[in-house]
Amino acid sequence: MTLSQRWNRERDSYRPADDIAFDPTRYEVAPLPTDNAAKAFVTRHHYSNTYPVARWRYGMWEGDELVGVAVFSVPAGAHVLKNVFGEAGADAIELGRFVLLDRVPKNGESWFLARAKKALRREGVSAILSFSDPQPRTNSRGEAIFGGHIGVIYQASSALYVGQAPKRTIRLLDDGTVFSARAQQKIRSGDRGWRPAAGILERAGAPPAPEVEADRRAWLREWLPRTTRTLRHPGNHRYAFPLHRKAQPVLDRQNFPKGGHAD
């Protein structure tokens, strides 16, 4: 059975294909001019409880109620987009968060995404890259917080599948959320945002992080393994959406992955 991933208060659920038909006349899509509403929605409902560095935000509304948010964001590095789109990656963007409430009927995702793509094309965006995370997560008690997904909504939205990103080891906090490599690097180098990043480990039991860089690096070496656990990740699935002819991916197109939950 094909299932559609939905979110409600940091938990994912899966809606069956034979559910209530989606009625587009009940919904509209509009830009969200600031991060306020988008961030509140995403951090309340998405399992990661995090919000990316946004460039464009769009909301899906049912009457006066916000029922979905798409955040198009700045990736961890420019290479992420250029590895997929080559030079056209300079004008590309990442779909950093895509969250719909669990009560939105099936096909709401593809309808919402199509309208966001149209709006971004008018903004001069050349292409969109989206990642689908197949790796399930549990908290430290073994309770499932995320089922993993293979990106069926992107497949249904005419994306090009360009394979999986490289395998990597991730670090999980007790609640099952990821303590990102970028957050670790901020602490090491003292980049902007290092204090909030260190605060995550402090709330997990680490003492206050030192101000001096050398001491802070030693602090991270000691407390990162004490406050997080490792998980070997197979690599996210990568889906490309060229919005202009020039932005075809430079990676070979592959067959869609199968199995597992849809999203």
mmCIF file of C-alpha atoms in Angstrom:
data_model
loop_
_atom_site.group_PDB
_atom_site.id
_atom_site.type_symbol
_atom_site.label_atom_id
_atom_site.label_comp_id
_atom_site.label_asym_id
_atom_site.label_seq_id
_atom_site.Cartn_x
_atom_site.Cartn_y
_atom_site.Cartn_z
ATOM 1 C CA MET A 1 0.000 0.000 0.000
ATOM 2 C CA THR A 2 1.250 3.484 -0.849
ATOM 3 C CA LEU A 3 1.318 5.733 2.208
ATOM 4 C CA SER A 4 1.722 9.489 2.577
ATOM 5 C CA GLN A 5 3.807 10.814 5.436
ATOM 6 C CA ARG A 6 2.203 13.392 7.700
ATOM 7 C CA TRP A 7 3.277 15.228 10.833
ATOM 8 C CA ASN A 8 1.712 16.213 14.124
ATOM 9 C CA ARG A 9 3.734 17.553 17.051
ATOM 10 C CA GLU A 10 7.086 16.014 16.063
ATOM 11 C CA ARG A 11 5.615 12.593 15.219
ATOM 12 C CA ASP A 12 5.256 11.188 11.741
ATOM 13 C CA SER A 13 2.235 9.175 10.674
ATOM 14 C CA TYR A 14 1.241 7.576 7.394
ATOM 15 C CA ARG A 15 -2.008 8.171 5.549
ATOM 16 C CA PRO A 16 -3.335 5.375 3.288
ATOM 17 C CA ALA A 17 -3.986 5.895 -0.407
ATOM 18 C CA ASP A 18 -7.715 5.202 -0.089
ATOM 19 C CA ASP A 19 -8.266 8.111 2.257
ATOM 20 C CA ILE A 20 -10.510 11.143 1.626
ATOM 21 C CA ALA A 21 -9.928 12.712 -1.794
ATOM 22 C CA PHE A 22 -7.967 15.955 -1.863
ATOM 23 C CA ASP A 23 -10.111 18.958 -2.840
ATOM 24 C CA PRO A 24 -7.849 21.782 -4.105
ATOM 25 C CA THR A 25 -10.672 24.326 -3.882
ATOM 26 C CA ARG A 26 -10.362 24.161 -0.080
ATOM 27 C CA TYR A 27 -6.714 25.271 -0.058
ATOM 28 C CA GLU A 28 -4.406 28.026 -1.200
ATOM 29 C CA VAL A 29 -0.645 28.568 -1.225
ATOM 30 C CA ALA A 30 0.959 31.890 -0.340
ATOM 31 C CA PRO A 31 4.458 33.150 0.544
ATOM 32 C CA LEU A 32 5.320 33.536 4.204
ATOM 33 C CA PRO A 33 7.231 36.843 4.329
ATOM 34 C CA THR A 34 9.134 36.128 7.563
ATOM 35 C CA ASP A 35 10.393 33.085 9.431
ATOM 36 C CA ASN A 36 8.013 33.540 12.352
ATOM 37 C CA ALA A 37 5.001 31.463 11.282
ATOM 38 C CA ALA A 38 7.076 28.965 9.270
ATOM 39 C CA LYS A 39 9.524 28.332 12.091
ATOM 40 C CA ALA A 40 6.790 27.932 14.696
ATOM 41 C CA PHE A 41 4.972 25.410 12.488
ATOM 42 C CA VAL A 42 8.065 23.399 11.538
ATOM 43 C CA THR A 43 9.583 23.204 15.017
ATOM 44 C CA ARG A 44 6.231 22.209 16.492
ATOM 45 C CA HIS A 45 5.506 19.398 14.049
ATOM 46 C CA HIS A 46 8.709 18.123 12.389
ATOM 47 C CA TYR A 47 10.530 15.336 14.221
ATOM 48 C CA SER A 48 13.893 17.143 14.033
ATOM 49 C CA ASN A 49 12.523 20.140 15.962
ATOM 50 C CA THR A 50 14.919 22.285 13.907
ATOM 51 C CA TYR A 51 14.543 24.981 11.288
ATOM 52 C CA PRO A 52 16.969 25.585 8.399
ATOM 53 C CA VAL A 53 18.398 28.854 7.071
ATOM 54 C CA ALA A 54 15.493 29.846 4.846
ATOM 55 C CA ARG A 55 15.508 31.803 1.593
ATOM 56 C CA TRP A 56 11.852 31.263 0.647
ATOM 57 C CA ARG A 57 8.916 30.052 2.701
ATOM 58 C CA TYR A 58 5.456 29.074 1.476
ATOM 59 C CA GLY A 59 2.391 28.216 3.487
ATOM 60 C CA MET A 60 -0.537 26.000 2.588
ATOM 61 C CA TRP A 61 -3.743 27.349 4.035
ATOM 62 C CA GLU A 62 -7.155 25.829 4.635
ATOM 63 C CA GLY A 63 -9.234 28.905 5.227
ATOM 64 C CA ASP A 64 -7.480 30.820 7.992
ATOM 65 C CA GLU A 65 -5.512 27.806 9.234
ATOM 66 C CA LEU A 66 -1.938 27.029 8.256
ATOM 67 C CA VAL A 67 -1.823 23.294 7.455
ATOM 68 C CA GLY A 68 1.492 22.991 5.609
ATOM 69 C CA VAL A 69 4.858 24.717 5.211
ATOM 70 C CA ALA A 70 7.567 24.373 2.559
ATOM 71 C CA VAL A 71 10.928 25.925 3.429
ATOM 72 C CA PHE A 72 13.507 26.381 0.670
ATOM 73 C CA SER A 73 16.828 26.757 2.348
ATOM 74 C CA VAL A 74 20.557 27.279 2.112
ATOM 75 C CA PRO A 75 22.368 23.896 2.231
ATOM 76 C CA ALA A 76 25.361 23.154 4.425
ATOM 77 C CA GLY A 77 27.691 24.139 1.562
ATOM 78 C CA ALA A 78 27.505 25.310 -2.047
ATOM 79 C CA HIS A 79 28.991 21.988 -3.139
ATOM 80 C CA VAL A 80 25.748 20.228 -2.175
ATOM 81 C CA LEU A 81 23.913 21.866 -5.083
ATOM 82 C CA LYS A 82 26.838 22.005 -7.503
ATOM 83 C CA ASN A 83 27.506 18.296 -7.067
ATOM 84 C CA VAL A 84 24.054 17.649 -8.519
ATOM 85 C CA PHE A 85 23.492 20.561 -10.937
ATOM 86 C CA GLY A 86 26.983 21.711 -11.869
ATOM 87 C CA GLU A 87 27.259 25.445 -12.526
ATOM 88 C CA ALA A 88 23.457 25.747 -12.569
ATOM 89 C CA GLY A 89 23.638 24.933 -8.861
ATOM 90 C CA ALA A 90 24.569 28.558 -8.197
ATOM 91 C CA ASP A 91 20.903 29.450 -8.795
ATOM 92 C CA ALA A 92 19.441 26.310 -7.229
ATOM 93 C CA ILE A 93 17.910 25.832 -3.799
ATOM 94 C CA GLU A 94 17.283 23.019 -1.344
ATOM 95 C CA LEU A 95 13.858 21.976 -0.091
ATOM 96 C CA GLY A 96 14.888 22.021 3.547
ATOM 97 C CA ARG A 97 11.556 21.266 5.231
ATOM 98 C CA PHE A 98 8.240 20.084 3.803
ATOM 99 C CA VAL A 99 5.605 19.502 6.469
ATOM 100 C CA LEU A 100 1.858 18.922 6.153
ATOM 101 C CA LEU A 101 -0.510 18.178 9.000
ATOM 102 C CA ASP A 102 -1.769 14.625 9.270
ATOM 103 C CA ARG A 103 -5.336 15.607 8.383
ATOM 104 C CA VAL A 104 -4.464 16.941 4.911
ATOM 105 C CA PRO A 105 -5.751 14.335 2.404
ATOM 106 C CA LYS A 106 -3.473 12.370 0.112
ATOM 107 C CA ASN A 107 -2.187 14.299 -2.944
ATOM 108 C CA GLY A 108 -1.954 17.491 -0.899
ATOM 109 C CA GLU A 109 1.847 17.252 -1.074
ATOM 110 C CA SER A 110 2.118 17.150 -4.858
ATOM 111 C CA TRP A 111 -0.436 19.960 -5.233
ATOM 112 C CA PHE A 112 1.419 22.149 -2.729
ATOM 113 C CA LEU A 113 4.836 21.395 -4.194
ATOM 114 C CA ALA A 114 3.698 22.174 -7.745
ATOM 115 C CA ARG A 115 2.569 25.640 -6.703
ATOM 116 C CA ALA A 116 5.748 26.319 -4.766
ATOM 117 C CA LYS A 117 7.829 25.280 -7.788
ATOM 118 C CA LYS A 118 5.891 27.682 -9.995
ATOM 119 C CA ALA A 119 6.499 30.537 -7.551
ATOM 120 C CA LEU A 120 10.233 29.771 -7.314
ATOM 121 C CA ARG A 121 10.576 29.707 -11.089
ATOM 122 C CA ARG A 122 9.299 33.304 -11.100
ATOM 123 C CA GLU A 123 11.964 34.138 -8.490
ATOM 124 C CA GLY A 124 14.700 32.963 -10.883
ATOM 125 C CA VAL A 125 15.487 29.703 -9.112
ATOM 126 C CA SER A 126 16.984 27.243 -11.601
ATOM 127 C CA ALA A 127 16.382 23.972 -9.754
ATOM 128 C CA ILE A 128 15.382 22.381 -6.460
ATOM 129 C CA LEU A 129 17.188 19.590 -4.649
ATOM 130 C CA SER A 130 15.327 17.560 -2.074
ATOM 131 C CA PHE A 131 16.566 14.839 0.245
ATOM 132 C CA SER A 132 14.558 11.891 1.520
ATOM 133 C CA ASP A 133 15.872 10.277 4.689
ATOM 134 C CA PRO A 134 15.426 6.466 4.734
ATOM 135 C CA GLN A 135 16.979 5.895 8.157
ATOM 136 C CA PRO A 136 14.497 5.268 11.012
ATOM 137 C CA ARG A 137 15.227 6.889 14.380
ATOM 138 C CA THR A 138 14.521 5.873 17.945
ATOM 139 C CA ASN A 139 15.072 7.688 21.192
ATOM 140 C CA SER A 140 17.340 6.282 23.888
ATOM 141 C CA ARG A 141 14.429 4.201 25.245
ATOM 142 C CA GLY A 142 14.034 2.481 21.879
ATOM 143 C CA GLU A 143 10.779 4.270 21.026
ATOM 144 C CA ALA A 144 10.344 5.071 17.344
ATOM 145 C CA ILE A 145 10.255 8.799 16.589
ATOM 146 C CA PHE A 146 10.736 8.644 12.806
ATOM 147 C CA GLY A 147 9.945 5.829 10.426
ATOM 148 C CA GLY A 148 12.188 6.802 7.529
ATOM 149 C CA HIS A 149 10.949 7.488 3.995
ATOM 150 C CA ILE A 150 12.050 7.032 0.404
ATOM 151 C CA GLY A 151 10.520 10.098 -1.250
ATOM 152 C CA VAL A 152 7.428 8.770 -3.013
ATOM 153 C CA ILE A 153 5.861 12.233 -3.087
ATOM 154 C CA TYR A 154 8.889 13.478 -5.032
ATOM 155 C CA GLN A 155 8.589 10.538 -7.386
ATOM 156 C CA ALA A 156 4.932 11.441 -7.939
ATOM 157 C CA SER A 157 5.927 15.066 -8.560
ATOM 158 C CA SER A 158 8.149 14.271 -11.577
ATOM 159 C CA ALA A 159 11.465 14.531 -9.761
ATOM 160 C CA LEU A 160 14.626 12.991 -11.164
ATOM 161 C CA TYR A 161 16.258 10.502 -8.814
ATOM 162 C CA VAL A 162 20.045 10.911 -8.819
ATOM 163 C CA GLY A 163 21.062 8.353 -6.223
ATOM 164 C CA GLN A 164 21.998 8.424 -2.577
ATOM 165 C CA ALA A 165 24.325 10.830 -0.856
ATOM 166 C CA PRO A 166 27.453 9.265 0.675
ATOM 167 C CA LYS A 167 27.150 7.083 3.754
ATOM 168 C CA ARG A 168 28.050 8.776 6.989
ATOM 169 C CA THR A 169 27.955 8.423 10.753
ATOM 170 C CA ILE A 170 25.490 10.673 12.565
ATOM 171 C CA ARG A 171 25.148 11.467 16.254
ATOM 172 C CA LEU A 172 21.828 11.228 18.037
ATOM 173 C CA LEU A 173 20.711 12.886 21.247
ATOM 174 C CA ASP A 174 18.651 10.972 23.800
ATOM 175 C CA ASP A 175 15.404 12.055 22.146
ATOM 176 C CA GLY A 176 16.545 10.664 18.786
ATOM 177 C CA THR A 177 17.204 13.986 17.084
ATOM 178 C CA VAL A 178 20.457 14.523 15.200
ATOM 179 C CA PHE A 179 23.238 16.673 16.592
ATOM 180 C CA SER A 180 24.535 17.816 13.245
ATOM 181 C CA ALA A 181 28.098 17.920 11.970
ATOM 182 C CA ARG A 182 27.556 21.619 11.294
ATOM 183 C CA ALA A 183 26.702 22.243 14.952
ATOM 184 C CA GLN A 184 29.840 20.384 15.987
ATOM 185 C CA GLN A 185 31.952 22.500 13.644
ATOM 186 C CA LYS A 186 30.447 25.724 14.988
ATOM 187 C CA ILE A 187 31.561 24.750 18.475
ATOM 188 C CA ARG A 188 35.087 23.843 17.344
ATOM 189 C CA SER A 189 35.677 27.022 15.344
ATOM 190 C CA GLY A 190 33.602 29.494 17.344
ATOM 191 C CA ASP A 191 31.471 30.331 14.301
ATOM 192 C CA ARG A 192 28.294 32.339 14.683
ATOM 193 C CA GLY A 193 25.762 30.194 16.518
ATOM 194 C CA TRP A 194 28.266 28.148 18.506
ATOM 195 C CA ARG A 195 26.687 29.078 21.826
ATOM 196 C CA PRO A 196 23.206 27.714 20.948
ATOM 197 C CA ALA A 197 24.893 24.606 19.525
ATOM 198 C CA ALA A 198 26.849 24.082 22.730
ATOM 199 C CA GLY A 199 23.656 24.717 24.686
ATOM 200 C CA ILE A 200 22.143 21.577 23.158
ATOM 201 C CA LEU A 201 24.885 19.446 24.710
ATOM 202 C CA GLU A 202 24.716 21.405 27.962
ATOM 203 C CA ARG A 203 21.009 20.600 28.256
ATOM 204 C CA ALA A 204 21.929 16.967 27.631
ATOM 205 C CA GLY A 205 24.231 16.986 30.664
ATOM 206 C CA ALA A 206 27.491 18.650 29.641
ATOM 207 C CA PRO A 207 28.945 21.472 31.787
ATOM 208 C CA PRO A 208 29.105 24.989 30.306
ATOM 209 C CA ALA A 209 31.329 25.187 27.242
ATOM 210 C CA PRO A 210 34.574 27.170 27.678
ATOM 211 C CA GLU A 211 35.107 30.451 25.851
ATOM 212 C CA VAL A 212 38.705 29.692 24.798
ATOM 213 C CA GLU A 213 38.788 27.793 21.508
ATOM 214 C CA ALA A 214 41.376 25.187 22.522
ATOM 215 C CA ASP A 215 39.492 24.441 25.737
ATOM 216 C CA ARG A 216 36.202 24.315 23.860
ATOM 217 C CA ARG A 217 37.591 21.767 21.394
ATOM 218 C CA ALA A 218 38.718 19.594 24.316
ATOM 219 C CA TRP A 219 35.282 20.027 25.910
ATOM 220 C CA LEU A 220 33.615 18.801 22.708
ATOM 221 C CA ARG A 221 35.934 15.792 22.447
ATOM 222 C CA GLU A 222 34.984 14.780 25.975
ATOM 223 C CA TRP A 223 31.278 15.544 26.029
ATOM 224 C CA LEU A 224 30.113 14.745 22.500
ATOM 225 C CA PRO A 225 30.446 10.954 23.044
ATOM 226 C CA ARG A 226 28.969 11.288 26.539
ATOM 227 C CA THR A 227 25.808 13.101 25.443
ATOM 228 C CA THR A 228 25.184 11.505 22.028
ATOM 229 C CA ARG A 229 25.275 8.071 20.421
ATOM 230 C CA THR A 230 26.405 7.149 16.921
ATOM 231 C CA LEU A 231 24.332 5.707 14.106
ATOM 232 C CA ARG A 232 25.615 4.627 10.720
ATOM 233 C CA HIS A 233 23.484 6.308 8.047
ATOM 234 C CA PRO A 234 23.145 4.851 4.521
ATOM 235 C CA GLY A 235 22.889 8.283 2.883
ATOM 236 C CA ASN A 236 19.830 10.313 1.968
ATOM 237 C CA HIS A 237 18.042 9.793 -1.328
ATOM 238 C CA ARG A 238 18.518 12.778 -3.665
ATOM 239 C CA TYR A 239 15.738 14.122 -5.893
ATOM 240 C CA ALA A 240 16.278 16.870 -8.460
ATOM 241 C CA PHE A 241 13.631 19.232 -9.817
ATOM 242 C CA PRO A 242 15.007 21.228 -12.779
ATOM 243 C CA LEU A 243 12.942 24.396 -13.189
ATOM 244 C CA HIS A 244 14.752 25.477 -16.371
ATOM 245 C CA ARG A 245 16.225 23.512 -19.258
ATOM 246 C CA LYS A 246 19.769 24.571 -18.401
ATOM 247 C CA ALA A 247 19.526 23.041 -14.935
ATOM 248 C CA GLN A 248 19.520 19.342 -15.764
ATOM 249 C CA PRO A 249 21.467 17.351 -13.148
ATOM 250 C CA VAL A 250 25.016 16.351 -13.986
ATOM 251 C CA LEU A 251 24.597 13.090 -12.063
ATOM 252 C CA ASP A 252 23.137 10.086 -13.842
ATOM 253 C CA ARG A 253 19.438 9.561 -13.450
ATOM 254 C CA GLN A 254 18.606 6.286 -11.660
ATOM 255 C CA ASN A 255 15.539 4.175 -11.045
ATOM 256 C CA PHE A 256 13.404 5.232 -8.101
ATOM 257 C CA PRO A 257 14.078 3.430 -4.826
ATOM 258 C CA LYS A 258 11.305 1.115 -3.677
ATOM 259 C CA GLY A 259 10.075 -0.258 -0.411
ATOM 260 C CA GLY A 260 9.530 1.272 3.012
ATOM 261 C CA HIS A 261 7.164 4.108 3.813
ATOM 262 C CA ALA A 262 6.230 6.769 1.320
ATOM 263 C CA ASP A 263 6.332 10.417 2.227
#
